[in-house]
Coordinates of N, CA, C and O and ligand atoms in Angstrom, one line a residue:
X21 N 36.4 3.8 8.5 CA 35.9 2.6 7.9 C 36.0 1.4 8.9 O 37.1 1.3 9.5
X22 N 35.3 0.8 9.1 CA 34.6 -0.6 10.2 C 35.7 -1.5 9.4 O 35.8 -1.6 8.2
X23 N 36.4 -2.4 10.6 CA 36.8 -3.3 10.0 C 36.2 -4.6 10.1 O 35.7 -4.6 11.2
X24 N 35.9 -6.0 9.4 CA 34.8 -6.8 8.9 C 34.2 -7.1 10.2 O 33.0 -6.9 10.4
X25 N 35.4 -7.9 11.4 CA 34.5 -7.8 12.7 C 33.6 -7.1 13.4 O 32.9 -7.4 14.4
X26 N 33.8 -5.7 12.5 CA 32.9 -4.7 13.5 C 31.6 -4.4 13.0 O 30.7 -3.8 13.6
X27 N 31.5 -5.2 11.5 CA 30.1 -4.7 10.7 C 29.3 -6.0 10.2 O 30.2 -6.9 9.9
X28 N 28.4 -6.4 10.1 CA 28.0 -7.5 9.8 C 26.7 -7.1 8.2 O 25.8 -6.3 8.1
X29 N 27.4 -8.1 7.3 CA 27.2 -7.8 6.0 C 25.1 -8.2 5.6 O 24.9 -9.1 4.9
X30 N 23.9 -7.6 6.1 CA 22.8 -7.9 5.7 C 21.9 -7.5 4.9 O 21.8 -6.4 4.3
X31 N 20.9 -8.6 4.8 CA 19.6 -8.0 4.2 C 18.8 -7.0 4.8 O 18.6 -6.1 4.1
X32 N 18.3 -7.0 6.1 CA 17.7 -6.0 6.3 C 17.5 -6.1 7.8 O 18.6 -6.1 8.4
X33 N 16.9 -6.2 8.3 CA 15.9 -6.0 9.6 C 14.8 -6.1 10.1 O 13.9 -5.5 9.6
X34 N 14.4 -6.9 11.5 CA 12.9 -6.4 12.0 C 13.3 -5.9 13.6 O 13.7 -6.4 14.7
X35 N 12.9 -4.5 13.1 CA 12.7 -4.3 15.0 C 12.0 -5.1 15.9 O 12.7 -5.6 16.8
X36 N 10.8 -5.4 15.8 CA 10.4 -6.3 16.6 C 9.8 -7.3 16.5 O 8.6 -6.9 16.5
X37 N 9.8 -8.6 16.5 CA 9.0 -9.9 15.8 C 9.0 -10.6 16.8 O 9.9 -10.9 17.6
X38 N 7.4 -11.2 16.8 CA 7.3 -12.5 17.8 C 7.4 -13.7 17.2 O 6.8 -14.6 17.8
X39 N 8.1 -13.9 15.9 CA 7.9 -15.4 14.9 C 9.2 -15.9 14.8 O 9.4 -17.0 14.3
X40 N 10.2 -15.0 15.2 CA 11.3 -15.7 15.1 C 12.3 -15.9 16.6 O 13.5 -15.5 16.6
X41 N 11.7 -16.6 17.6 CA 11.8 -17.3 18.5 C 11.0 -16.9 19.9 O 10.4 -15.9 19.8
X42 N 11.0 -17.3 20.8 CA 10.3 -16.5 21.8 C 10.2 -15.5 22.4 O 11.2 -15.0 22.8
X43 N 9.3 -15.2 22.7 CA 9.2 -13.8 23.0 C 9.2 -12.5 22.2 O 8.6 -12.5 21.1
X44 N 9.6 -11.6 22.6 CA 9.9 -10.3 22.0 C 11.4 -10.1 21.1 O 12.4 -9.9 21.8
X45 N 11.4 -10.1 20.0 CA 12.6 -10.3 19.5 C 13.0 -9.6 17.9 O 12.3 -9.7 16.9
X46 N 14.7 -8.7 18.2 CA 14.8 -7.7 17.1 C 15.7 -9.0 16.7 O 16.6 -9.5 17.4
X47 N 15.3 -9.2 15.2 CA 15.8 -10.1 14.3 C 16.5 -9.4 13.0 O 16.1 -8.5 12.3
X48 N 18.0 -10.2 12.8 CA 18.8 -9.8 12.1 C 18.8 -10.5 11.2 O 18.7 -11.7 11.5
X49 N 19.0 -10.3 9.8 CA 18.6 -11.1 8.2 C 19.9 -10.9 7.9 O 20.0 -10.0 7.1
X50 N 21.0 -11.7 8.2 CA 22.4 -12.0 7.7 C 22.1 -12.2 5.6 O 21.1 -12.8 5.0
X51 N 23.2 -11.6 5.2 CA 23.3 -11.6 3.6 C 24.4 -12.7 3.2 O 25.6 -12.7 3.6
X52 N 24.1 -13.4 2.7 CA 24.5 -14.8 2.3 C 24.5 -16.1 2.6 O 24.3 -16.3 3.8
X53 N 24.8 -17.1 1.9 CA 23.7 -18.1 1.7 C 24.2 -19.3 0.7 O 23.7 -19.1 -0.4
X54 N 25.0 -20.3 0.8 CA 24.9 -21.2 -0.2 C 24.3 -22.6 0.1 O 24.4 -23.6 -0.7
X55 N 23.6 -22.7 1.2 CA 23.1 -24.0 1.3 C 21.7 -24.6 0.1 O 21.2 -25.8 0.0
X56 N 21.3 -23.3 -0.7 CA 20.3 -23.4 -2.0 C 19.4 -24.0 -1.2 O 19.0 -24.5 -2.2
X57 N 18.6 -24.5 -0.2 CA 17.5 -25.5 0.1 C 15.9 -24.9 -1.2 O 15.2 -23.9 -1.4
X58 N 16.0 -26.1 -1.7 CA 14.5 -25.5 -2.8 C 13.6 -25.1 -1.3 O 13.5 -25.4 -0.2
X59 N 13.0 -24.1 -2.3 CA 11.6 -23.7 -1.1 C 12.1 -23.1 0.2 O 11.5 -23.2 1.2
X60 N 13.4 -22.2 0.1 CA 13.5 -21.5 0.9 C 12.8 -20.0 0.5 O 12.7 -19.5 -0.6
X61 N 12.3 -19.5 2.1 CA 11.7 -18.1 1.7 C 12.5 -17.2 1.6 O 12.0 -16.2 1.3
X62 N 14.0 -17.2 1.8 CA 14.4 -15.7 1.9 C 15.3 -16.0 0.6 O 16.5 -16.0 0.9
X63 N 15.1 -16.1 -0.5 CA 16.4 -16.2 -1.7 C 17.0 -15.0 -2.2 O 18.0 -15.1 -2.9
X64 N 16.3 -13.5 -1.7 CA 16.8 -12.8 -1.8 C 18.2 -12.4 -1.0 O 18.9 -11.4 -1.3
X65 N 18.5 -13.3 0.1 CA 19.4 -13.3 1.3 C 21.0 -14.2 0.6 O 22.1 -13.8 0.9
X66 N 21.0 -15.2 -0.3 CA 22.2 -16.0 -0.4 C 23.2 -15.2 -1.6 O 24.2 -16.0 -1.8
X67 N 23.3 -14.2 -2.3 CA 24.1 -13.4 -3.0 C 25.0 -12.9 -2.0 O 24.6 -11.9 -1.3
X68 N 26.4 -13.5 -1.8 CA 27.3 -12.5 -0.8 C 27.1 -11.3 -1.0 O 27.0 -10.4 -0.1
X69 N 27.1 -11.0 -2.8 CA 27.5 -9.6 -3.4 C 26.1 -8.8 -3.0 O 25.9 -7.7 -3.5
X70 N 25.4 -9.4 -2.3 CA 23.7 -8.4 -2.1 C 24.2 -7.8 -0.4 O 25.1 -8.0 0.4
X71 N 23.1 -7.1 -0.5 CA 22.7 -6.7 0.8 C 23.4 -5.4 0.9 O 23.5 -4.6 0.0
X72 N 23.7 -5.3 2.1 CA 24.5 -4.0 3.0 C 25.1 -4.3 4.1 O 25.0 -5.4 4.7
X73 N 25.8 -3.4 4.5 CA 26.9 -3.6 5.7 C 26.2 -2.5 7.2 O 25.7 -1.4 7.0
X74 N 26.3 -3.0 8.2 CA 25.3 -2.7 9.3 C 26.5 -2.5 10.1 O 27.1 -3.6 10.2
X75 N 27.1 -1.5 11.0 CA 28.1 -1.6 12.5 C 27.1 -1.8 13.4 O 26.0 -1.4 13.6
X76 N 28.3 -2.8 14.1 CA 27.9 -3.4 15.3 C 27.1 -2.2 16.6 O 26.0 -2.3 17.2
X77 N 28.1 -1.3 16.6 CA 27.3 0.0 17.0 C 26.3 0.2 17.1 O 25.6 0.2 18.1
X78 N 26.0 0.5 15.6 CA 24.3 0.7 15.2 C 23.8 -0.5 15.5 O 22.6 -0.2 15.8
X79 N 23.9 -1.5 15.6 CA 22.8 -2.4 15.9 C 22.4 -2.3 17.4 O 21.2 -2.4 17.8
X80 N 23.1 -2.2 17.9 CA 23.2 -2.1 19.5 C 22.8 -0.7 19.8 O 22.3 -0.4 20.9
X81 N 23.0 0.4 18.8 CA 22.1 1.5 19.2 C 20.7 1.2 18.9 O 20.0 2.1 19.4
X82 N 20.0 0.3 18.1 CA 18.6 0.3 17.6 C 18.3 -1.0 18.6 O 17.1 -1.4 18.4
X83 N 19.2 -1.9 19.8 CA 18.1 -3.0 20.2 C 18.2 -1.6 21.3 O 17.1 -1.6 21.9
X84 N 18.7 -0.9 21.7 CA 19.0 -0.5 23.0 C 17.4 0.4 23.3 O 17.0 0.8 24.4
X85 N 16.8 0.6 21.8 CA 16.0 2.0 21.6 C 14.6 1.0 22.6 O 13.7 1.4 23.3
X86 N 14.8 -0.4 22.3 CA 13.6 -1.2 23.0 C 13.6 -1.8 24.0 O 14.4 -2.6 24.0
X87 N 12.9 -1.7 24.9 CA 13.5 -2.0 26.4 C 12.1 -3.1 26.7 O 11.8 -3.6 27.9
X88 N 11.4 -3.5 25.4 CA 10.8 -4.4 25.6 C 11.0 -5.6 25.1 O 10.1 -6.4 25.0
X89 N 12.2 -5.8 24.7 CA 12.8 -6.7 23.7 C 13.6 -8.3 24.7 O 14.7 -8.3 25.3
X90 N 12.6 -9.3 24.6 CA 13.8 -10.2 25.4 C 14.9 -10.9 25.0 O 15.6 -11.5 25.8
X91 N 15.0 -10.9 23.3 CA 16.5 -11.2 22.7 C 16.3 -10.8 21.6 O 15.3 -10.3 21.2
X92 N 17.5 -11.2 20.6 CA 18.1 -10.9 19.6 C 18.3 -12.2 18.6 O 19.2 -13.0 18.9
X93 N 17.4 -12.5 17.4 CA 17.9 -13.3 16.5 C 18.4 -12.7 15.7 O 18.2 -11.5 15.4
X94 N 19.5 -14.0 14.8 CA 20.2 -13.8 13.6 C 19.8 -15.1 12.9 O 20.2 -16.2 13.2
X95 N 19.1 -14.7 11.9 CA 18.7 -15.4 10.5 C 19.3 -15.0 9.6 O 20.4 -14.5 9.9
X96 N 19.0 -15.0 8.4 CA 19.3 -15.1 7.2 C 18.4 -15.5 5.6 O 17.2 -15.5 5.3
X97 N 19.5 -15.6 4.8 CA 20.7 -15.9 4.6 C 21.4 -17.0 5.5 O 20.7 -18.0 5.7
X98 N 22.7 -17.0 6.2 CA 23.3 -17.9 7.2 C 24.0 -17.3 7.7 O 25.0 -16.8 7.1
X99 N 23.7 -17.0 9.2 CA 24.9 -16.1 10.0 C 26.3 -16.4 10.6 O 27.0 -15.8 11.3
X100 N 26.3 -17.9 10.0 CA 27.7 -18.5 10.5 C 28.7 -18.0 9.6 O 29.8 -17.9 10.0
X101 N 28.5 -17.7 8.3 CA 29.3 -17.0 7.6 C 29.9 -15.9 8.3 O 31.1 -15.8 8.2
X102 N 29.5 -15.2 8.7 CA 30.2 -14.0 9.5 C 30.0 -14.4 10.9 O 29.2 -13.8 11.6
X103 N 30.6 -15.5 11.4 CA 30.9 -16.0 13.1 C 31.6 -14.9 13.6 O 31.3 -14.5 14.7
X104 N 32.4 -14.4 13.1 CA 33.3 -13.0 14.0 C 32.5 -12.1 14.2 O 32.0 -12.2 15.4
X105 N 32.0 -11.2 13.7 CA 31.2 -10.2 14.0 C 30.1 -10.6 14.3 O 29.4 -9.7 14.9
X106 N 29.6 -11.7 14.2 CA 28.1 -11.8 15.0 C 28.7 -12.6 16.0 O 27.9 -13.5 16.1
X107 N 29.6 -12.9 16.7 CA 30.7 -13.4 18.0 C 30.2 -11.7 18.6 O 29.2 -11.3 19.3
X108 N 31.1 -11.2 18.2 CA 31.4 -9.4 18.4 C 30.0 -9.0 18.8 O 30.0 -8.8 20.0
X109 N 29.2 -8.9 18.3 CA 27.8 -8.3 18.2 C 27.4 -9.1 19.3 O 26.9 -8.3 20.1
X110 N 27.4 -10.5 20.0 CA 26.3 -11.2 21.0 C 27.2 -11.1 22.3 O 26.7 -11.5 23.3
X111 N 28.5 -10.6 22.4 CA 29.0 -10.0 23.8 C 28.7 -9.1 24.3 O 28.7 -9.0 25.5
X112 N 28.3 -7.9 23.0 CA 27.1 -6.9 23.4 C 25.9 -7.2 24.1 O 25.7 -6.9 25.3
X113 N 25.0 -8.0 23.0 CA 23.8 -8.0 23.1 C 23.8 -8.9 24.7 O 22.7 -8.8 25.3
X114 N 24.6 -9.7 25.3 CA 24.8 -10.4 26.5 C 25.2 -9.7 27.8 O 25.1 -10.0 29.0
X115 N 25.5 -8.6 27.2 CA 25.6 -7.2 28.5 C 24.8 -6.9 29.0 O 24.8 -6.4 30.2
X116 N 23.8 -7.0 28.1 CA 22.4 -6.5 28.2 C 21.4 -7.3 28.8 O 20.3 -6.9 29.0
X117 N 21.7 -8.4 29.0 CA 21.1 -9.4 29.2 C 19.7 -9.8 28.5 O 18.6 -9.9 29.0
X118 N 20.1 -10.0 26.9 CA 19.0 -10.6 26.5 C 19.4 -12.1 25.6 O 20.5 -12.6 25.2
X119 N 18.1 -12.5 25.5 CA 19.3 -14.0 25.5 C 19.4 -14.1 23.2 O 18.7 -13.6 22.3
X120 N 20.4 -15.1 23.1 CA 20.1 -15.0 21.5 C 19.8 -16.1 21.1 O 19.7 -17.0 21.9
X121 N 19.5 -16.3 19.4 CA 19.0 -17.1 19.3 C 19.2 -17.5 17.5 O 18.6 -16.8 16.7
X122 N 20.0 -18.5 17.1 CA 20.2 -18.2 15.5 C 19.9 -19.4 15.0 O 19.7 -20.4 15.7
X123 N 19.8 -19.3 13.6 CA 19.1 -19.8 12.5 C 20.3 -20.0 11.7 O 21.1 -19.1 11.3
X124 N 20.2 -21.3 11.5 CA 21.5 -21.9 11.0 C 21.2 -23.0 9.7 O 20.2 -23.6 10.0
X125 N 21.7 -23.3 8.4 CA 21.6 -24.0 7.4 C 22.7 -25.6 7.9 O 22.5 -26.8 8.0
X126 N 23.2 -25.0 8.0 CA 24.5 -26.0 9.2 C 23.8 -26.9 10.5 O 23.4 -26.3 11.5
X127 N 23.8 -27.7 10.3 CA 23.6 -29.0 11.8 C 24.6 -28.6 12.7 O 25.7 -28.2 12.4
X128 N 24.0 -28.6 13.9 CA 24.7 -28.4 15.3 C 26.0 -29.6 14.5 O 26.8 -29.1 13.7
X129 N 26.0 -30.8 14.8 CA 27.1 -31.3 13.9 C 28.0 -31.3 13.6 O 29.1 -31.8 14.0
X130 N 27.3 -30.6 12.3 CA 28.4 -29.8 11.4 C 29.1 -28.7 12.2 O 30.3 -28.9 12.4
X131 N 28.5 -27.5 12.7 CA 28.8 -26.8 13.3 C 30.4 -27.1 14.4 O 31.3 -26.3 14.4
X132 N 30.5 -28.1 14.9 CA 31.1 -28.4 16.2 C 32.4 -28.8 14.9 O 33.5 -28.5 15.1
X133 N 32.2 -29.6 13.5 CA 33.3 -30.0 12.6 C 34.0 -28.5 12.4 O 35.1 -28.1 12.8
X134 N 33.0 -27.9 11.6 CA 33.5 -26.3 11.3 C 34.4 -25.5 12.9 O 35.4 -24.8 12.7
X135 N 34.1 -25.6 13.7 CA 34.9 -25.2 14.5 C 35.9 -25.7 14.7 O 36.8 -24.9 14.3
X136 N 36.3 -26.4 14.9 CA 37.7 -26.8 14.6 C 38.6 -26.0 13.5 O 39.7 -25.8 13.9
X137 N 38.3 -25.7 12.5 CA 39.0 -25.2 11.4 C 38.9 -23.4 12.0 O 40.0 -22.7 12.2
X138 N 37.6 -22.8 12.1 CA 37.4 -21.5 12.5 C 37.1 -21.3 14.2 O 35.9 -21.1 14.6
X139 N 38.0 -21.5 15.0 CA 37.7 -21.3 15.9 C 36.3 -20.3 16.7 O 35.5 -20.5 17.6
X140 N 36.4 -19.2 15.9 CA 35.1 -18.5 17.0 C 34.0 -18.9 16.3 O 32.9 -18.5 16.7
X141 N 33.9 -19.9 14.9 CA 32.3 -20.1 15.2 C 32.4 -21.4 16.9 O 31.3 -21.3 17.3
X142 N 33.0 -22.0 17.4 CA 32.8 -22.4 18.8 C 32.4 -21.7 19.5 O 31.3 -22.0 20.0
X143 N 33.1 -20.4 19.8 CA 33.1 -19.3 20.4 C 31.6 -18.6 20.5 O 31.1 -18.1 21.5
X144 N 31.2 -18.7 19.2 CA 29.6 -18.2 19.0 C 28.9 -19.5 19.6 O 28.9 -19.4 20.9
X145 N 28.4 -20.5 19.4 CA 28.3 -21.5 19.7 C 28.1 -21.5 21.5 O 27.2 -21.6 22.3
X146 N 29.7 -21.4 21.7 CA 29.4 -21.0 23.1 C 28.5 -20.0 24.0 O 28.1 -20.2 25.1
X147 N 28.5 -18.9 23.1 CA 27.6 -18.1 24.1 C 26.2 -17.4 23.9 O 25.8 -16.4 24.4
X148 N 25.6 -18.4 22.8 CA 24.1 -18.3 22.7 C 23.2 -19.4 23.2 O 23.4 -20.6 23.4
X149 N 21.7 -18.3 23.5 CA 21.1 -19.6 24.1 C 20.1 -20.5 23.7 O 19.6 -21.3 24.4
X150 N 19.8 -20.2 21.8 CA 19.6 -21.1 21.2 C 19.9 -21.7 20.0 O 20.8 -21.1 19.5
X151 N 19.7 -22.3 19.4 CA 20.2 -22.8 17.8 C 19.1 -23.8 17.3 O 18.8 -24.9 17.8
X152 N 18.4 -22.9 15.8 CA 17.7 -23.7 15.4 C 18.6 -24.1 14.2 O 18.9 -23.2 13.5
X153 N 19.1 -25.8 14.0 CA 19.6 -26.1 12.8 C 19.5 -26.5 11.6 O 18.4 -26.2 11.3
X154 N 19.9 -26.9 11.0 CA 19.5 -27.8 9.7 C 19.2 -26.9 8.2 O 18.8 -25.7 8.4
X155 N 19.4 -27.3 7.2 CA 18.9 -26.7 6.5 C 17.3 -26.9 6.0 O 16.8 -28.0 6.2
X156 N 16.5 -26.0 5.4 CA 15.0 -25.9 5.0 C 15.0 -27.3 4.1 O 15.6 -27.2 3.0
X157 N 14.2 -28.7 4.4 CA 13.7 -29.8 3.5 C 12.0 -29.7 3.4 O 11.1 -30.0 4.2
X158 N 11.9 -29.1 2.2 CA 10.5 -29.1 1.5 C 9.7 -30.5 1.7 O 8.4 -30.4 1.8
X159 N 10.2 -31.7 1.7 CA 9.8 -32.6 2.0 C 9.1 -33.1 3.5 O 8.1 -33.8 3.7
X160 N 9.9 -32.3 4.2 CA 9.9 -32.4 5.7 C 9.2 -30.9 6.3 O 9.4 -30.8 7.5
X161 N 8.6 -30.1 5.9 CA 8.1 -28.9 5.6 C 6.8 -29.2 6.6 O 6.1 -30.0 6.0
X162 N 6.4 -28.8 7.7 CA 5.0 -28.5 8.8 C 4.7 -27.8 8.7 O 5.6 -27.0 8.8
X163 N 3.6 -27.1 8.6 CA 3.2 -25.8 8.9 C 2.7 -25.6 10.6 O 2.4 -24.5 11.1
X164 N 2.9 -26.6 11.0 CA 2.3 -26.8 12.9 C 3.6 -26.3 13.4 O 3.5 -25.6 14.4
X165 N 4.8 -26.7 12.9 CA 5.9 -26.3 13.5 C 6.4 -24.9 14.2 O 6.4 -24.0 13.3
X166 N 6.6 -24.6 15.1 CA 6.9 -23.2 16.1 C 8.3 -22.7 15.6 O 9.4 -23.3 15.9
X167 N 8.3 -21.9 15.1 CA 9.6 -21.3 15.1 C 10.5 -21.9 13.7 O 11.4 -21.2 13.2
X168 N 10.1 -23.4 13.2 CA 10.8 -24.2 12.0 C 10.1 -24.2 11.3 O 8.9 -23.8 11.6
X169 N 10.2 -24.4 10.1 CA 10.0 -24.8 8.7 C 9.7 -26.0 8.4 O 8.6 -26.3 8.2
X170 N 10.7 -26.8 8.5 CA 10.2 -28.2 8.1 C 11.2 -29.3 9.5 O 12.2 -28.8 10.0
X171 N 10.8 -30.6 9.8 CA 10.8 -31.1 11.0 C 12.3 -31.7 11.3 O 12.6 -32.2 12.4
X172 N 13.2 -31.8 10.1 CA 14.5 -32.1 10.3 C 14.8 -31.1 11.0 O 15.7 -31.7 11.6
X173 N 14.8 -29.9 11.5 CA 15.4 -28.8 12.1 C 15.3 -28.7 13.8 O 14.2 -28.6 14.4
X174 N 16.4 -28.7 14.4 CA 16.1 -28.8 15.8 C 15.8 -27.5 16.5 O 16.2 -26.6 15.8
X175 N 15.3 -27.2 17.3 CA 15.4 -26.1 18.4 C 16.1 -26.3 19.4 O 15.5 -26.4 20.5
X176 N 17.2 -26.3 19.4 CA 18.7 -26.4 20.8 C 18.4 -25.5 21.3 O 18.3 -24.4 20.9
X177 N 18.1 -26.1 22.9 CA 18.3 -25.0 24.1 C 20.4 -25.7 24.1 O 20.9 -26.8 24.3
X178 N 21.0 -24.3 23.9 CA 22.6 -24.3 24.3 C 22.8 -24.1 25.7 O 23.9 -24.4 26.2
X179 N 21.7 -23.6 26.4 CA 22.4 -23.8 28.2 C 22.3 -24.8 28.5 O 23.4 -25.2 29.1
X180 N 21.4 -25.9 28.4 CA 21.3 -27.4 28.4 C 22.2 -27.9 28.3 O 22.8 -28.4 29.1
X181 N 22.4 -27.6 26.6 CA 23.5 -28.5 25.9 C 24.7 -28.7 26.3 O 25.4 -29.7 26.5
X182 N 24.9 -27.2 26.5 CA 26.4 -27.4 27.4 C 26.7 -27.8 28.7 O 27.9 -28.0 29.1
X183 N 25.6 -27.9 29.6 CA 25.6 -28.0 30.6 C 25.2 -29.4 30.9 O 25.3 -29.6 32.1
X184 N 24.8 -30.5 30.2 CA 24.2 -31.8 30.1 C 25.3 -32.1 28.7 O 25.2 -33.3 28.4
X185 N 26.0 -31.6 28.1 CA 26.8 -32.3 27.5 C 26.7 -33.0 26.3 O 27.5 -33.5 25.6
X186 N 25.4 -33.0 26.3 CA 24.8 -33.3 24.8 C 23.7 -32.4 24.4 O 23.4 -31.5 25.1
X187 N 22.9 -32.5 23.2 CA 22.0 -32.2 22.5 C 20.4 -32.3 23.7 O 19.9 -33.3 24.3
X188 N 19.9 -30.8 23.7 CA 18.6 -31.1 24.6 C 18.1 -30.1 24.1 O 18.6 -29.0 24.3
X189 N 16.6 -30.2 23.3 CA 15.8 -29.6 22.8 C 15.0 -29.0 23.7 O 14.8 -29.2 24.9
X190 N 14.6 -28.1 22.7 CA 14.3 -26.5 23.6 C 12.4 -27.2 23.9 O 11.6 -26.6 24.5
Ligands
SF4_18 S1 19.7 -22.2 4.9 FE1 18.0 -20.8 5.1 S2 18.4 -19.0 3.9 FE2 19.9 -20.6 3.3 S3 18.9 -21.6 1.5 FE3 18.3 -22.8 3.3 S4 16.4 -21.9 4.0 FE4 17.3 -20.4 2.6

């Protein structure tokens, strides 16, 4: 039996997608979700009690199968809920040198408040190389937008960020 850091609790999977950030990218649909945004598409994602349990293993045996792959997103649902194991899972996927990239209901922000309390969402934070944040506003909803939903949501390049010390969009 996997203990919680080693398995990460989801909806499902895409081996390969070019819509959920650049490039070539196997995307992870994290299972749960309480930020409710009306007019979100994945509602079948925010039930903790849904989904399935995935080892870190296996995930890393299914990006390993594509050698055309230039990173790894984790959407949702919200994958900061499980910051440990998707901490655990992007030291892998960083071996490999592909870069990540997550989808977050949470503001960079917020995020930096929440760490303080949970240390390795920092930790996660620290070692991806993008973050799209905010949660889905129907109001604010583009359809021109690359990669977002609606235009409160940023695209954080995090090598920037940390490296320039503030917020620098991707
Ligand atoms: S954060 Fe994402 S998954 Fe969660 S309710 Fe908002 S749009 Fe849906």
């Amino acid at each position: 039996m996997c203990q919680d850091e080693e398995k990460i609790k989801i909806a499902g999977v895409y081996r390969q997608s070019i819509v959920d950030g650049p490039g070539i990218r196997f995307t992870i649909f994290a299972q749960g979700c309480t930020h409710d945004c009306p007019g979100c598409h994945n509602p079948d994602t925010h039930d903790f009690d849904g989904g399935y349990y995935c080892s870190i293993d296996r995930f890393i045996e299914e990006i390993d199968k594509n050698p055309l792959l230039d990173g790894v997103t984790f959407t949702g649902g919200d994958p900061v809920y499980q910051a440990e194991a998707f901490y655990n899972l992007s030291v892998k996927i960083k071996e490999r040198n592909l870069n990540i990239l997550i989808y977050t209901g949470f503001t960079y922000e917020e995020l930096l408040e929440l760490a303080k309390e949970k240390p390795v969402i920092g930790k996660l934070m620290g070692i991806i190389d993008y973050l799209i944040d905010g949660r889905f506003i129907m109001e604010e909803r583009d359809l021109t937008l690359e990669f977002r939903g609606s235009k409160n949501q940023r695209f954080i390049d995090m090598n920037l960020t940390r490296e320039q010390g503030k917020i620098v969009l991707y």
